[in-house]
Short mmCIF file of C-alpha atoms in Angstrom, two decimals:
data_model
loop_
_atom_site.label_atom_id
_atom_site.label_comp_id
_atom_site.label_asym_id
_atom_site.label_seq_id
_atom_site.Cartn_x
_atom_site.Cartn_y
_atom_site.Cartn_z
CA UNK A 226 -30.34 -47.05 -72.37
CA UNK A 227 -26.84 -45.43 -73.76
CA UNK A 228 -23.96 -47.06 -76.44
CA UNK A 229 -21.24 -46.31 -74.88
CA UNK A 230 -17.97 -45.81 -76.82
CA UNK A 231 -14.24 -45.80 -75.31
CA UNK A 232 -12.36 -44.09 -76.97
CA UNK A 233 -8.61 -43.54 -75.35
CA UNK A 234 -8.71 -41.78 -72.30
CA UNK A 235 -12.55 -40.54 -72.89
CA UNK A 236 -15.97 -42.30 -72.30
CA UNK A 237 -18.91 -40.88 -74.96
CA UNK A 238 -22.64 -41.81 -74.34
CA UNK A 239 -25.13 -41.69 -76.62
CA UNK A 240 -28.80 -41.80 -75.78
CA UNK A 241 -30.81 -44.62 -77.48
CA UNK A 242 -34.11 -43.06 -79.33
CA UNK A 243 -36.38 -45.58 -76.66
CA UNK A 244 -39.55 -45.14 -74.99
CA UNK A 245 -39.98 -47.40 -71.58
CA UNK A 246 -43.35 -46.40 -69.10
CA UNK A 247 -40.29 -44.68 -66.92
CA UNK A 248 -38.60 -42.30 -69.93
CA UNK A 249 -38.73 -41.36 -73.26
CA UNK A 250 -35.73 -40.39 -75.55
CA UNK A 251 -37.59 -40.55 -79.02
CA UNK A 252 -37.21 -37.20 -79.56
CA UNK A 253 -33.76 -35.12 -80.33
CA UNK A 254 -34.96 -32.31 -77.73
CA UNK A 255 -35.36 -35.52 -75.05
CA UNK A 256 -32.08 -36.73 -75.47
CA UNK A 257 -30.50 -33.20 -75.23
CA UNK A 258 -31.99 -32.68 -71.87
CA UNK A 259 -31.45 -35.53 -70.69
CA UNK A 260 -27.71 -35.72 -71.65
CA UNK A 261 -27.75 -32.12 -69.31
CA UNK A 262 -29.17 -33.79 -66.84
CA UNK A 263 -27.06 -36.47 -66.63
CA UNK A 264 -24.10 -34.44 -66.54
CA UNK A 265 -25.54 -31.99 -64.06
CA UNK A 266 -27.20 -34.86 -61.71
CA UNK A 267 -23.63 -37.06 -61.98
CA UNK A 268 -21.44 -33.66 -61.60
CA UNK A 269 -22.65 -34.64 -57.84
CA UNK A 270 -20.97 -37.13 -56.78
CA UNK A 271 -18.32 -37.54 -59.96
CA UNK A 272 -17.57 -33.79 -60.71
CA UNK A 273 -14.30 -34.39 -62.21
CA UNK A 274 -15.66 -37.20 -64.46
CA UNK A 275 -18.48 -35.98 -66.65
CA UNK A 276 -16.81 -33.69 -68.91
CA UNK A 277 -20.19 -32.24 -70.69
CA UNK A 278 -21.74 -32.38 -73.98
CA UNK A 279 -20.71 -33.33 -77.53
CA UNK A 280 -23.02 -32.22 -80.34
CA UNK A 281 -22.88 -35.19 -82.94
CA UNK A 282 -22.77 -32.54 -86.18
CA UNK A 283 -23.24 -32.90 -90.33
CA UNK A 284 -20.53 -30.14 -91.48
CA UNK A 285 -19.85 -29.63 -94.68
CA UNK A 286 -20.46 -33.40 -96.10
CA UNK A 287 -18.85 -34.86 -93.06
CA UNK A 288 -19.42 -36.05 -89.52
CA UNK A 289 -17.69 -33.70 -86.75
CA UNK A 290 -17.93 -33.85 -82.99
CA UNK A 291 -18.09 -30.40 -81.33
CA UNK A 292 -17.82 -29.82 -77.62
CA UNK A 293 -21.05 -27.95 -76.79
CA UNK A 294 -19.25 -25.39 -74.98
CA UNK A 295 -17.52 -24.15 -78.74
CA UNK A 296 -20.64 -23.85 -80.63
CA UNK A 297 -21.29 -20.94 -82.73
CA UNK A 298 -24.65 -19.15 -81.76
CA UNK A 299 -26.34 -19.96 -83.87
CA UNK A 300 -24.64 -23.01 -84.79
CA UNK A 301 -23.58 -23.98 -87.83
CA UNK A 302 -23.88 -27.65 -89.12
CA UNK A 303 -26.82 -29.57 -88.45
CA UNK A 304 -26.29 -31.16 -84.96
CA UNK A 305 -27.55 -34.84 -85.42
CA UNK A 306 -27.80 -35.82 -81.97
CA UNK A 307 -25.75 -35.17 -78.26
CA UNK A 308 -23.34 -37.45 -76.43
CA UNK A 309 -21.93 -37.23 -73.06
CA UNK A 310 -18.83 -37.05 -72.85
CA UNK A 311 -16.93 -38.38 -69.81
CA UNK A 312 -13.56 -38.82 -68.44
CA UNK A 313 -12.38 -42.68 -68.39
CA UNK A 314 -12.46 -44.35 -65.17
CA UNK A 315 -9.63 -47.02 -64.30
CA UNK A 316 -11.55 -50.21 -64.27
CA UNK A 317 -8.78 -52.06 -61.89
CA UNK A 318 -10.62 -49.00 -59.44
CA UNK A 319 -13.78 -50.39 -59.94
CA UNK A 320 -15.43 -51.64 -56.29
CA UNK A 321 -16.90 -54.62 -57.88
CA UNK A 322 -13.17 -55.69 -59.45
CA UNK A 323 -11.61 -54.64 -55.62
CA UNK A 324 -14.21 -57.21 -54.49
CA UNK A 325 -13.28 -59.88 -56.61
CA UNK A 326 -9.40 -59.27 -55.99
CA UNK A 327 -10.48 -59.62 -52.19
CA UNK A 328 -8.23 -55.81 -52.01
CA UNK A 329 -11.16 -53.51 -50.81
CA UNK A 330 -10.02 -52.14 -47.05
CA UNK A 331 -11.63 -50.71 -44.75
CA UNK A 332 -10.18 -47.30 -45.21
CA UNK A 333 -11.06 -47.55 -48.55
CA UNK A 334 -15.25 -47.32 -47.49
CA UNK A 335 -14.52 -45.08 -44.82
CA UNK A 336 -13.52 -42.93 -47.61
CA UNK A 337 -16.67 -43.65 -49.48
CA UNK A 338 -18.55 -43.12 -46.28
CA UNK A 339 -17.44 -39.68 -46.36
CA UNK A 340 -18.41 -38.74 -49.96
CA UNK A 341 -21.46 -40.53 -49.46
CA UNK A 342 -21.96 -38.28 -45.91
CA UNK A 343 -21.45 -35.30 -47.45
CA UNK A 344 -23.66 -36.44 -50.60
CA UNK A 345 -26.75 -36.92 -48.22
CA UNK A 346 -25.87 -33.91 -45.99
CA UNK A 347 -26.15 -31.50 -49.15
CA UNK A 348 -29.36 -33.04 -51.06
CA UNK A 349 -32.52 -31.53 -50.79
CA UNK A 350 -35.78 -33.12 -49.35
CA UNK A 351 -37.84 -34.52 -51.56
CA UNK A 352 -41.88 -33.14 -50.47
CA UNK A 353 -43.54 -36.57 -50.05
CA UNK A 354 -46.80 -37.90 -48.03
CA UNK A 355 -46.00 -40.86 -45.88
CA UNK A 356 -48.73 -42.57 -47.54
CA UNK A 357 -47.39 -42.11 -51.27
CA UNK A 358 -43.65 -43.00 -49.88
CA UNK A 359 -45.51 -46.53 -48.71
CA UNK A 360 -47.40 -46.84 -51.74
CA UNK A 361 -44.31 -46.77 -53.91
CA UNK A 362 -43.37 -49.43 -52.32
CA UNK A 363 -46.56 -51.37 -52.92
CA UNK A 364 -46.16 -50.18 -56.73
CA UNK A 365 -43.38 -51.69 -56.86
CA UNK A 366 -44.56 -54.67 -55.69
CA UNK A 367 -46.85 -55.29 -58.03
CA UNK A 368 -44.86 -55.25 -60.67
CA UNK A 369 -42.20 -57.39 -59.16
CA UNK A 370 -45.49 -59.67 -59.11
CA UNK A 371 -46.51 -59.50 -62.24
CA UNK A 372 -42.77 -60.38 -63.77
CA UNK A 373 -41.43 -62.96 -60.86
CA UNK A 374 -44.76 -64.83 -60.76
CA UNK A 375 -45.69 -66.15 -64.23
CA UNK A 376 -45.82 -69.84 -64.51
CA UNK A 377 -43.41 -70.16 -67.21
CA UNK A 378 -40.70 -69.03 -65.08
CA UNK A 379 -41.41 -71.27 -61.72
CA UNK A 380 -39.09 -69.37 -59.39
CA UNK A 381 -38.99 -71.29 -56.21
CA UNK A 382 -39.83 -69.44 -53.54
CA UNK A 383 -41.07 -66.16 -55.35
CA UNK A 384 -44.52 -66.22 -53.71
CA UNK A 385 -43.57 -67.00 -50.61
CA UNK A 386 -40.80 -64.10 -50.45
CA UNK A 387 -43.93 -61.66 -51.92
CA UNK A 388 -46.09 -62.63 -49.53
CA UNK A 389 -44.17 -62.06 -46.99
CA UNK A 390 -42.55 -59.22 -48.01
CA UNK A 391 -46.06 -57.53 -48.32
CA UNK A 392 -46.65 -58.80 -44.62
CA UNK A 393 -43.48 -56.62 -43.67
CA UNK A 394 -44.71 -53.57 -45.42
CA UNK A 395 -48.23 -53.83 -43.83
CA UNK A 396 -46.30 -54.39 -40.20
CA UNK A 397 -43.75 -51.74 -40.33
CA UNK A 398 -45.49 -49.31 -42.79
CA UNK A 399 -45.14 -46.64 -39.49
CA UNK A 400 -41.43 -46.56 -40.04
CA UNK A 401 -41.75 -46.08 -43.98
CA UNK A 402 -44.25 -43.35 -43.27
CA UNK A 403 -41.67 -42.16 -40.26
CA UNK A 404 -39.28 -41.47 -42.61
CA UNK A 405 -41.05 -39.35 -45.02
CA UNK A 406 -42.51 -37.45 -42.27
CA UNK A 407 -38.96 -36.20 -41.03
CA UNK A 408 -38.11 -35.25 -43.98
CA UNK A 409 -35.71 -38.36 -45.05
CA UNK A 410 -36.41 -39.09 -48.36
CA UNK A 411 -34.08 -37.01 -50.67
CA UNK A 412 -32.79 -36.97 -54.56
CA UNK A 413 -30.25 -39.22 -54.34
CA UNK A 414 -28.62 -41.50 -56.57
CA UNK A 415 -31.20 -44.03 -57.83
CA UNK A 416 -28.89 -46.96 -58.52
CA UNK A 417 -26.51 -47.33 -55.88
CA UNK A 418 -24.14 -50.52 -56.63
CA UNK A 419 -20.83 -51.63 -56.86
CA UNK A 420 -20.37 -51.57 -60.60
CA UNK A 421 -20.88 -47.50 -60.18
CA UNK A 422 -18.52 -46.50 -57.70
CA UNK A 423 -14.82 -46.49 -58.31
CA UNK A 424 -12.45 -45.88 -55.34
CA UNK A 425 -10.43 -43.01 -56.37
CA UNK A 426 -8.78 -40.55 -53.87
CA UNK A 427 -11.94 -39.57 -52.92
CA UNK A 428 -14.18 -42.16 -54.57
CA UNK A 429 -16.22 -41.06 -57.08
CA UNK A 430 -19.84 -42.16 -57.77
CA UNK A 431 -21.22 -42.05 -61.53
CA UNK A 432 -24.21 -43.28 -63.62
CA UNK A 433 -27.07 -41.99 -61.13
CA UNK A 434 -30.66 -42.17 -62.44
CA UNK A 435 -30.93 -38.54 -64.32
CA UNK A 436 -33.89 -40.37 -66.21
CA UNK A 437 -36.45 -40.77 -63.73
CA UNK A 438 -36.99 -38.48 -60.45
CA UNK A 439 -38.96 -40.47 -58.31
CA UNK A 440 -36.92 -43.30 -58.86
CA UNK A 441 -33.84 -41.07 -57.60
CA UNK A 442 -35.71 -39.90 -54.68
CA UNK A 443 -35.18 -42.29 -52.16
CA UNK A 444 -33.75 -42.86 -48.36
CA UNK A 445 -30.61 -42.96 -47.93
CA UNK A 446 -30.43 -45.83 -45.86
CA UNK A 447 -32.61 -47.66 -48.72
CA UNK A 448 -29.35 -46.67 -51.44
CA UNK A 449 -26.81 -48.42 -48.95
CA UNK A 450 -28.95 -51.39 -48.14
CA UNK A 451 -28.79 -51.81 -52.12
CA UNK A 452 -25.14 -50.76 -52.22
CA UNK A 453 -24.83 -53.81 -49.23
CA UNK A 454 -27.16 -56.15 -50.75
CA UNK A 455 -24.34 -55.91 -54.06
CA UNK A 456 -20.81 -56.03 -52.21
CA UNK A 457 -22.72 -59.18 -50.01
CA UNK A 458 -23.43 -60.83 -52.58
CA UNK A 459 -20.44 -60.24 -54.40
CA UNK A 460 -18.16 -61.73 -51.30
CA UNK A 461 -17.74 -58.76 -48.99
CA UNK A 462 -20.89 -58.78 -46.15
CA UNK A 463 -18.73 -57.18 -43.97
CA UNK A 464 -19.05 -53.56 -46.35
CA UNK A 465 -22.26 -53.20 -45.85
CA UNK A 466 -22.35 -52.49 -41.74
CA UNK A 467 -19.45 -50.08 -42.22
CA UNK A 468 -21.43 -48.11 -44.67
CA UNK A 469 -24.52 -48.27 -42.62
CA UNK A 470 -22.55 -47.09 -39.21
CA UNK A 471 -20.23 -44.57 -41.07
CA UNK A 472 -23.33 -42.82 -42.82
CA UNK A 473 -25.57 -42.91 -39.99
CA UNK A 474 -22.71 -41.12 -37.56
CA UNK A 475 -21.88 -38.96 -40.55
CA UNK A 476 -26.13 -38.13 -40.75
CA UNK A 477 -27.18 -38.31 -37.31
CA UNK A 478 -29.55 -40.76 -37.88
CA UNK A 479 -29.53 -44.42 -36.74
CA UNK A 480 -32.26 -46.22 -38.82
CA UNK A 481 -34.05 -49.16 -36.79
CA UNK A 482 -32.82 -52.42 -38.11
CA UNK A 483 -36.37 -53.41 -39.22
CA UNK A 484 -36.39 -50.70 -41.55
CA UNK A 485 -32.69 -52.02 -43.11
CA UNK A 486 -34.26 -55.35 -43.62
CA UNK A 487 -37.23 -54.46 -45.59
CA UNK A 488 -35.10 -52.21 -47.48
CA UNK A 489 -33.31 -55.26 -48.01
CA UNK A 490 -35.78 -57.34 -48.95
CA UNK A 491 -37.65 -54.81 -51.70
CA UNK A 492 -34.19 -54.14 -53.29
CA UNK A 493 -33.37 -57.86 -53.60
CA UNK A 494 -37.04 -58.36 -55.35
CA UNK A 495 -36.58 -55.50 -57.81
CA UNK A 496 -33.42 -56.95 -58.29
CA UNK A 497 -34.73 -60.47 -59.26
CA UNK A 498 -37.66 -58.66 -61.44
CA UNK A 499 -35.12 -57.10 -63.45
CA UNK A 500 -33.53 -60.60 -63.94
CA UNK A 501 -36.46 -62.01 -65.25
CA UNK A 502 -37.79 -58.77 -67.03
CA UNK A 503 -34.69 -59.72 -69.63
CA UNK A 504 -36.21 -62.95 -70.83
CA UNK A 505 -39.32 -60.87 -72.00
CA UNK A 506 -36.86 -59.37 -75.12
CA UNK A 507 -38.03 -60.72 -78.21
CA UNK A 508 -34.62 -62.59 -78.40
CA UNK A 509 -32.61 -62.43 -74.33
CA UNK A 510 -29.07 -62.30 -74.42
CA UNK A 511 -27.35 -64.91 -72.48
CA UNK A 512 -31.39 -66.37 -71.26
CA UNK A 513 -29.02 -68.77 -68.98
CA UNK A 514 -28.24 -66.48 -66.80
CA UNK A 515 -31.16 -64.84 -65.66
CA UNK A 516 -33.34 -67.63 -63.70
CA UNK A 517 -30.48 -68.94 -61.36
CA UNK A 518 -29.60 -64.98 -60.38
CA UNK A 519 -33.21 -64.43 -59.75
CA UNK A 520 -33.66 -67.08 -57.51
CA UNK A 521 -30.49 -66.43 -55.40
CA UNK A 522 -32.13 -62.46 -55.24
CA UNK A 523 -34.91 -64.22 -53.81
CA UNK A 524 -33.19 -66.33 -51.46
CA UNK A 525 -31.60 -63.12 -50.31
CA UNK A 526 -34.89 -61.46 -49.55
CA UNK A 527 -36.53 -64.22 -47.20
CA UNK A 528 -33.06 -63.91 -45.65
CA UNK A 529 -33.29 -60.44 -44.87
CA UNK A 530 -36.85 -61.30 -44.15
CA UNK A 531 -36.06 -63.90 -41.74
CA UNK A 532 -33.70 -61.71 -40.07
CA UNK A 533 -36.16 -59.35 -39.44
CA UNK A 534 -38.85 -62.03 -38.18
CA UNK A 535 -35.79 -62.84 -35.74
CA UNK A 536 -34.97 -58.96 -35.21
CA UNK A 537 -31.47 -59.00 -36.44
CA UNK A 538 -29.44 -57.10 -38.75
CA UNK A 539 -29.76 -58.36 -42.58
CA UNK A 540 -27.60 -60.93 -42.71
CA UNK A 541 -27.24 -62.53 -46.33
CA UNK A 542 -23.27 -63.60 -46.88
CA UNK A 543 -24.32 -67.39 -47.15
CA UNK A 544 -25.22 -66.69 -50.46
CA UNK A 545 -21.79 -65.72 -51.55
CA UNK A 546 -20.60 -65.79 -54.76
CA UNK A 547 -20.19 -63.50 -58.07
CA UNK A 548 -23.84 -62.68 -60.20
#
């Protein structure tokens, strides 16, 4: 949704003019709030990493980038468009590179347990019906249907995982609606993965979903099953228990395992959709690479799914090995 340019020690974003059914940044007023809400939302969990606003300026027959903080009132130059500006992250940080190193310990997510802790602790409750918190689910399940099951793209498996996937939703839909009754569902993150947090002293957390609200207001339990879903599948299943223990004693709140799994399972779906989604572009990048992640997404969900037939934690780390 961004280009993103390095430049030396800084990180600038600039919003693509796009329109998707989930945001719209056509217009120059869009992007600018958006760019404030990216840095405000992010300031959250990275607060020494998004830096603030650059207004991309025409000055005097040539381009100029102005912090926002250092513009005249009323500015001078005609300001072309905004950019985020962020401080640059060491990528040899990264969790997903500390994954593939095999040099993530487990002090290192005890100290993302506590960020994460204190994260949850703070956010505010997000006012939501048990019955709309289920039917976002079921949303969302149609339109992993309507990408995962067209015949062109003959995932193995896809159906079956739906189907029973919907079964799980139907037979546990009183702890979905539990948890929006006690207040659980809060603005979170929205995109919870390896790729996005980088283990600093403390870890920081960056590129949450400033886009989209409901899609940041989630469970917390549902962000780390996604967060555990990733590291799993990247080569570290033992991550995501700790994360799940750590938060819980750090919430007060010990989530039945039936509820992990079919967090689990829906997260591994969407996952696969968005696989697939990328060989609807007019011309896919690397179209390769998409049906063989898809279908180990899948096999990850009738894992968790099977797990939860057999009442046992989600258990995917057969299915090792880097997307």
């Amino acid at each position: 949704m961004s280009w993103v340019f390095l430049v030396g020690d800084r990180v600038y974003k600039l919003k693509k003019p796009v329109r998707f059914p989930f945001l719209d940044f056509t217009t120059l007023k869009a992007r600018a709030f958006f760019c404030r809400e990216e840095v405000r939302l992010n300031r959250r969990l990275a607060p020494g990493v998004y830096l603030g606003l650059m207004a991309l300026q025409w000055r005097d027959g040539a381009f100029a980038m102005v912090p926002e903080a250092r513009l005249p009132l009323p500015a001078s130059g005609e300001t072309l468009d905004w950019l985020v500006c962020m401080q640059r992250l060491p990528e040899s940080r990264m969790l997903h590179q500390l994954i593939a190193q095999g040099r993530v310990a487990p002090a290192d997510i005890d100290a993302l347990v506590a960020v994460l802790g204190a994260f949850y602790r703070a956010a505010p409750s997000v006012a939501l019906s048990p019955n709309d918190y289920l039917a976002r689910f079921q949303y969302g399940q149609a339109a992993n249907r309507e990408v995962l099951l067209r015949p062109q793209f003959g995932l193995p498996n896809a159906a079956l995982a739906m189907d029973r996937l919907d079964a799980a939703l139907m037979r546990h839909a009183d702890l979905l609606h539990g948890r929006a009754a006690a207040g659980r569902v809060l603005d979170g993150h929205g995109d919870l993965r390896p790729e996005h947090v980088c283990l600093l002293a403390p870890p920081v957390v960056i590129d949450c979903l400033e886009f989209n609200a409901q899609l940041r207001q989630t469970d917390p339990f549902d962000e780390l099953a996604y967060l555990s879903l990733e590291c799993d599948l990247l080569g570290a299943p033992w991550i995501g228990p700790r994360l799940v223990s750590g938060c819980a004693a750090a919430l007060g709140d010990a989530p039945p395992p039936a509820l992990l799994q079919v967090y689990t399972a829906y997260r591994a779906l969407v996952r696969a959709r968005l696989c697939m989604a990328h060989l609807l572009d007019t011309q896919p990048r690397t179209p390769e690479k998409w049906p063989p992640l898809a279908s180990r997404y899948i096999a990850c969900a009738l894992a968790a799914l099977a797990d939860l037939k057999n009442h046992q934690i989600p258990s995917v780390h057969l299915l090792h090995g880097s997307p």
